[in-house]
Amino acid sequence: MSKGNIGVTSNNIFPVIKKFLYSDHEIFLRELISNAVDATQKLKTLASVGDFKGELGDLTVRVLIDKDKKTLTVRDRGIGMTADEVNKYINEIAFSGAEEFVNKYKDKAEAIIGHFGLGFYSAFMVAKKVEIFTLSYAEDAKAVHWSCEGNPEYTMEDTVKADRGTDIVLHIDDEFTQYLEDATIENLLRKYCKFLPVEIAFGKKKDWKDGKQVELDEDNIINDVNPAWTRKPTELTDEDYDKFYHELYPMQMEEPLFHIHLNVDYPFHLTGILYFPKIKNNLDVHRNKIQLYCNQVYVTDEVENIVPEYLTLLHGVIDSPDIPLNVSRSYLQSDNNVKKISGYITKKVADKLAELFKADRENFEKKWDDVKMFIQFGMLTDEKFYEKAIGFALLKNLDGKYFTLDEYKAKVKEAQTDKDGNLVLLYAQDPDASYSYIQRAKEKGYDVLLMNGELDVHAMSQFEQKAEDYKLRFVRVDSDIIENIIKKEEAAKDNYSAEQKEGLRKAFESILPESEKLKYTVTCEAASADALPVFITQNEFMRRMKDMAAHQQGLSFYGQMPDSYTLVLNTNHPLIQALVAKMTEEQVEEKVEKKEENPTSNSESGQTSNNEVVLKTVYRLDGEDERLHQLTDIALLASGLLKGEALAKFVNRSVELL
Ligand code: ADP
């Protein structure tokens, strides 16, 4: 037996391990199993090149718990270690300034472990004593027993071990007895080891028999050693991809919409499969679903800085040994490999979508509503993605037909270009609420888009900004009378004087409800005679800003503005004309400041001013006229703005009138 001191330049790493690596205790298991898997893979490689001629036998890595002895053992049948190798790989942990480094990164256990190859020593986070029993594959090798109780002293001696390979035995600290629970260990294994390339067994499979759980003979294998992403796309069917999706997300009931198999060798290594999930109308729900692996070892599901933000909505796996995992998140963003990876993924995703669009447009259209938000998010946040996606991003009209922007522009260009050359694309957000406006647009031969998605308002603004000639406008179909939205020739006229219209306006103004949150402006328009006599419109710009404010910080100014609507009195409608006919005419005196040229004056201005009284014609309408209320309420009702008491009053009044 020999004794020695573990070769660390800093006096003692154990307090450091125990004290600072507290946040991620559980990763000790991942580290030990990774070592066991590596040792097994190495042996397979040696066998394949003929340097190992013995029997490989069963290579399963086993995790064993002994509750009485309070030990957890990780057992492999890999290459094992000779005494020299234990000395070299375990005893001489050559690193300097450990404490200094650990102090700097104390919140990030993984960084330290990865940085110093402290994988094996992470066992001391949860164990008061660790033993190694190992037998090298090398001919005539002697088995070694190494033991250490969490201080720099270790013991090493020859031992007898029947099987090639290594047992790492952890005597679990009393503080961490949860790591002696089957359920805890099984969960950790499923989290970190689900797709390791060597079978990992934890106990035996269990079954229910006569109301009791019984152990079967079969090993309880934790992992899938050939996960879909490591296989060739040509070997896989759509069903295989779907099956793998459910393996990744056992709680996910819905089928994914599309998948993309990633595979790069140069200039970095990356494999993986990304899935487009069915996205619900909340951008956050499905974040952090992509799992990041490093050679099939699970690393994290926080991929924010590795894939572009909009792609964090996707599901799936990315496996790359080239993503530096041991650095801070902010460093990741500036890492060149990571930038390339992110750019590659964007390109691959866009290309795949373009391909699906081309190959099977019908199927693409069917799935459009589900992938739309994701694609819009990408277009809004990533210029490169926009450039590709503009070719397959779709607009849907109220008849449920889909068009690319170019297709749609070509379709409506002739009818919907106004007299100034603007191409006006009409849309509705709530087709039921704007039914009458839509009808009027359709009567004119116009088409109306459905824009009721969360990001539609932003997407429309982006289309407008990108339009080369700045002559593209999206206008909600109820934001004005259709004749004003798409102005053709000179607008229709009525024969009323400004004074008559002013009287009409004032009469309606006086009965409109007004509040902090709601403002109405009344105008007269000569709309068509078969349009409603009175109707409500809402300014496109203000409404859009308010829509955006609801989803975006920094626009809250708009969010606080009152909702402002315009009440339009249609002077071509017989009912309005009847009201005008009923107005009383009065002459009132009005003082006006009169400016006069005074040719005889030598003053500099050559002007004198004095007040003069003039007679002015004023038209009045009896505010008590029930028709005013009835017409206003009908307009409010048609726009969904008549509620509560006002609605009840309207109903009662209507009944009385009948
Ligand atoms: P790393 O795995 O990052 O090199 P570790 O501290 O986990 O660092 O392990 C150090 C070395 O010890 C490994 O590189 C390997 O050579 C050896 N080793 C650890 N565990 C085993 C094992 N189960 N079988 C064979 N060799 C092992």
PDB file of C-alpha atoms in Angstrom, residues 39-144:
ATOM      1  CA  ALA A  39     -13.642   4.497 -20.884  1.00  0.00           C
ATOM      2  CA  THR A  40     -16.051   2.122 -22.633  1.00  0.00           C
ATOM      3  CA  GLN A  41     -15.839   3.948 -25.960  1.00  0.00           C
ATOM      4  CA  LYS A  42     -12.054   3.927 -25.766  1.00  0.00           C
ATOM      5  CA  LEU A  43     -12.061   0.176 -25.306  1.00  0.00           C
ATOM      6  CA  LYS A  44     -14.366  -0.250 -28.296  1.00  0.00           C
ATOM      7  CA  THR A  45     -12.027   1.881 -30.372  1.00  0.00           C
ATOM      8  CA  LEU A  46      -9.018  -0.191 -29.259  1.00  0.00           C
ATOM      9  CA  ALA A  47     -10.894  -3.352 -30.196  1.00  0.00           C
ATOM     10  CA  SER A  48     -11.842  -2.009 -33.584  1.00  0.00           C
ATOM     11  CA  VAL A  49      -8.228  -1.208 -34.490  1.00  0.00           C
ATOM     12  CA  GLY A  50      -7.030  -4.547 -33.135  1.00  0.00           C
ATOM     13  CA  ASP A  51      -5.152  -3.233 -30.095  1.00  0.00           C
ATOM     14  CA  PHE A  52      -7.496  -5.035 -27.767  1.00  0.00           C
ATOM     15  CA  LYS A  53      -7.976  -8.687 -28.639  1.00  0.00           C
ATOM     16  CA  GLY A  54      -9.997  -9.911 -25.649  1.00  0.00           C
ATOM     17  CA  GLU A  55     -13.753 -10.342 -25.294  1.00  0.00           C
ATOM     18  CA  LEU A  56     -15.641  -7.069 -25.073  1.00  0.00           C
ATOM     19  CA  GLY A  57     -18.555  -8.817 -23.366  1.00  0.00           C
ATOM     20  CA  ASP A  58     -21.336  -6.835 -21.773  1.00  0.00           C
ATOM     21  CA  LEU A  59     -20.359  -3.161 -21.838  1.00  0.00           C
ATOM     22  CA  THR A  60     -23.344  -1.808 -19.968  1.00  0.00           C
ATOM     23  CA  VAL A  61     -22.509   0.926 -17.456  1.00  0.00           C
ATOM     24  CA  ARG A  62     -24.292   0.212 -14.181  1.00  0.00           C
ATOM     25  CA  VAL A  63     -25.373   2.517 -11.411  1.00  0.00           C
ATOM     26  CA  LEU A  64     -25.887   0.750  -8.095  1.00  0.00           C
ATOM     27  CA  ILE A  65     -27.200   1.936  -4.761  1.00  0.00           C
ATOM     28  CA  ASP A  66     -26.479   0.177  -1.487  1.00  0.00           C
ATOM     29  CA  LYS A  67     -28.714   1.734   1.115  1.00  0.00           C
ATOM     30  CA  ASP A  68     -27.142  -0.138   4.055  1.00  0.00           C
ATOM     31  CA  LYS A  69     -23.597   0.823   3.201  1.00  0.00           C
ATOM     32  CA  LYS A  70     -24.806   4.241   2.034  1.00  0.00           C
ATOM     33  CA  THR A  71     -22.896   3.938  -1.218  1.00  0.00           C
ATOM     34  CA  LEU A  72     -23.557   4.829  -4.800  1.00  0.00           C
ATOM     35  CA  THR A  73     -21.434   2.990  -7.364  1.00  0.00           C
ATOM     36  CA  VAL A  74     -20.818   3.738 -11.022  1.00  0.00           C
ATOM     37  CA  ARG A  75     -19.491   0.594 -12.709  1.00  0.00           C
ATOM     38  CA  ASP A  76     -18.072   0.253 -16.199  1.00  0.00           C
ATOM     39  CA  ARG A  77     -16.319  -2.455 -18.169  1.00  0.00           C
ATOM     40  CA  GLY A  78     -14.150  -0.060 -20.114  1.00  0.00           C
ATOM     41  CA  ILE A  79     -10.390   0.289 -20.347  1.00  0.00           C
ATOM     42  CA  GLY A  80      -9.763   0.594 -16.612  1.00  0.00           C
ATOM     43  CA  MET A  81      -6.585   2.123 -15.187  1.00  0.00           C
ATOM     44  CA  THR A  82      -3.224   0.794 -14.106  1.00  0.00           C
ATOM     45  CA  ALA A  83      -1.614   2.129 -10.917  1.00  0.00           C
ATOM     46  CA  ASP A  84       0.505   4.439 -13.063  1.00  0.00           C
ATOM     47  CA  GLU A  85      -2.578   5.767 -14.752  1.00  0.00           C
ATOM     48  CA  VAL A  86      -4.363   6.379 -11.477  1.00  0.00           C
ATOM     49  CA  ASN A  87      -1.327   8.328 -10.420  1.00  0.00           C
ATOM     50  CA  LYS A  88      -1.245  10.296 -13.604  1.00  0.00           C
ATOM     51  CA  TYR A  89      -4.948  10.980 -14.104  1.00  0.00           C
ATOM     52  CA  ILE A  90      -6.307  11.061 -10.605  1.00  0.00           C
ATOM     53  CA  ASN A  91      -3.478  11.971  -8.231  1.00  0.00           C
ATOM     54  CA  GLU A  92      -1.769  14.649 -10.193  1.00  0.00           C
ATOM     55  CA  ILE A  93      -4.365  17.236 -10.653  1.00  0.00           C
ATOM     56  CA  ALA A  94      -2.037  19.786 -11.991  1.00  0.00           C
ATOM     57  CA  PHE A  95      -3.567  23.131 -11.897  1.00  0.00           C
ATOM     58  CA  SER A  96      -2.556  26.356 -10.392  1.00  0.00           C
ATOM     59  CA  GLY A  97      -4.429  29.137  -8.757  1.00  0.00           C
ATOM     60  CA  ALA A  98      -7.470  26.970  -8.151  1.00  0.00           C
ATOM     61  CA  GLU A  99      -8.779  28.984  -5.291  1.00  0.00           C
ATOM     62  CA  GLU A 100      -8.399  32.251  -7.076  1.00  0.00           C
ATOM     63  CA  PHE A 101     -10.289  30.912 -10.043  1.00  0.00           C
ATOM     64  CA  VAL A 102     -12.972  29.320  -7.968  1.00  0.00           C
ATOM     65  CA  ASN A 103     -13.552  32.539  -6.089  1.00  0.00           C
ATOM     66  CA  LYS A 104     -14.025  34.351  -9.332  1.00  0.00           C
ATOM     67  CA  TYR A 105     -16.549  31.901 -10.704  1.00  0.00           C
ATOM     68  CA  LYS A 106     -18.113  30.643  -7.554  1.00  0.00           C
ATOM     69  CA  ASP A 107     -21.630  30.719  -8.979  1.00  0.00           C
ATOM     70  CA  LYS A 108     -20.832  28.527 -11.872  1.00  0.00           C
ATOM     71  CA  ALA A 109     -19.835  25.068 -10.792  1.00  0.00           C
ATOM     72  CA  GLU A 110     -19.848  23.754 -14.318  1.00  0.00           C
ATOM     73  CA  ALA A 111     -17.327  26.293 -15.486  1.00  0.00           C
ATOM     74  CA  ILE A 112     -14.846  25.203 -12.841  1.00  0.00           C
ATOM     75  CA  ILE A 113     -15.368  21.533 -13.318  1.00  0.00           C
ATOM     76  CA  GLY A 114     -15.014  21.736 -17.059  1.00  0.00           C
ATOM     77  CA  HIS A 115     -12.112  24.119 -16.922  1.00  0.00           C
ATOM     78  CA  PHE A 116      -9.919  21.984 -14.706  1.00  0.00           C
ATOM     79  CA  GLY A 117     -11.080  18.543 -15.680  1.00  0.00           C
ATOM     80  CA  LEU A 118     -12.349  18.213 -12.138  1.00  0.00           C
ATOM     81  CA  GLY A 119     -14.951  15.757 -13.360  1.00  0.00           C
ATOM     82  CA  PHE A 120     -13.952  12.918 -11.131  1.00  0.00           C
ATOM     83  CA  TYR A 121     -13.397  15.130  -8.081  1.00  0.00           C
ATOM     84  CA  SER A 122     -16.929  16.474  -8.280  1.00  0.00           C
ATOM     85  CA  ALA A 123     -17.795  13.224  -6.458  1.00  0.00           C
ATOM     86  CA  PHE A 124     -16.536  14.939  -3.310  1.00  0.00           C
ATOM     87  CA  MET A 125     -19.389  17.407  -3.507  1.00  0.00           C
ATOM     88  CA  VAL A 126     -21.682  14.704  -2.160  1.00  0.00           C
ATOM     89  CA  ALA A 127     -19.369  11.992  -0.786  1.00  0.00           C
ATOM     90  CA  LYS A 128     -17.256  11.928   2.357  1.00  0.00           C
ATOM     91  CA  LYS A 129     -15.172   9.107   0.935  1.00  0.00           C
ATOM     92  CA  VAL A 130     -14.565   7.917  -2.608  1.00  0.00           C
ATOM     93  CA  GLU A 131     -13.032   4.622  -3.641  1.00  0.00           C
ATOM     94  CA  ILE A 132     -11.822   3.474  -7.022  1.00  0.00           C
ATOM     95  CA  PHE A 133     -11.549  -0.219  -7.866  1.00  0.00           C
ATOM     96  CA  THR A 134     -10.057  -0.563 -11.305  1.00  0.00           C
ATOM     97  CA  LEU A 135      -8.527  -3.194 -13.580  1.00  0.00           C
ATOM     98  CA  SER A 136      -6.912  -2.132 -16.795  1.00  0.00           C
ATOM     99  CA  TYR A 137      -7.591  -3.963 -20.063  1.00  0.00           C
ATOM    100  CA  ALA A 138      -3.791  -4.235 -20.533  1.00  0.00           C
ATOM    101  CA  GLU A 139      -2.390  -7.750 -20.322  1.00  0.00           C
ATOM    102  CA  ASP A 140      -1.021  -8.696 -16.883  1.00  0.00           C
ATOM    103  CA  ALA A 141      -2.430  -5.558 -15.340  1.00  0.00           C
ATOM    104  CA  LYS A 142      -2.988  -5.597 -11.592  1.00  0.00           C
ATOM    105  CA  ALA A 143      -6.170  -4.300 -10.075  1.00  0.00           C
ATOM    106  CA  VAL A 144      -5.858  -1.113  -8.031  1.00  0.00           C
TER     107      VAL A 144
END
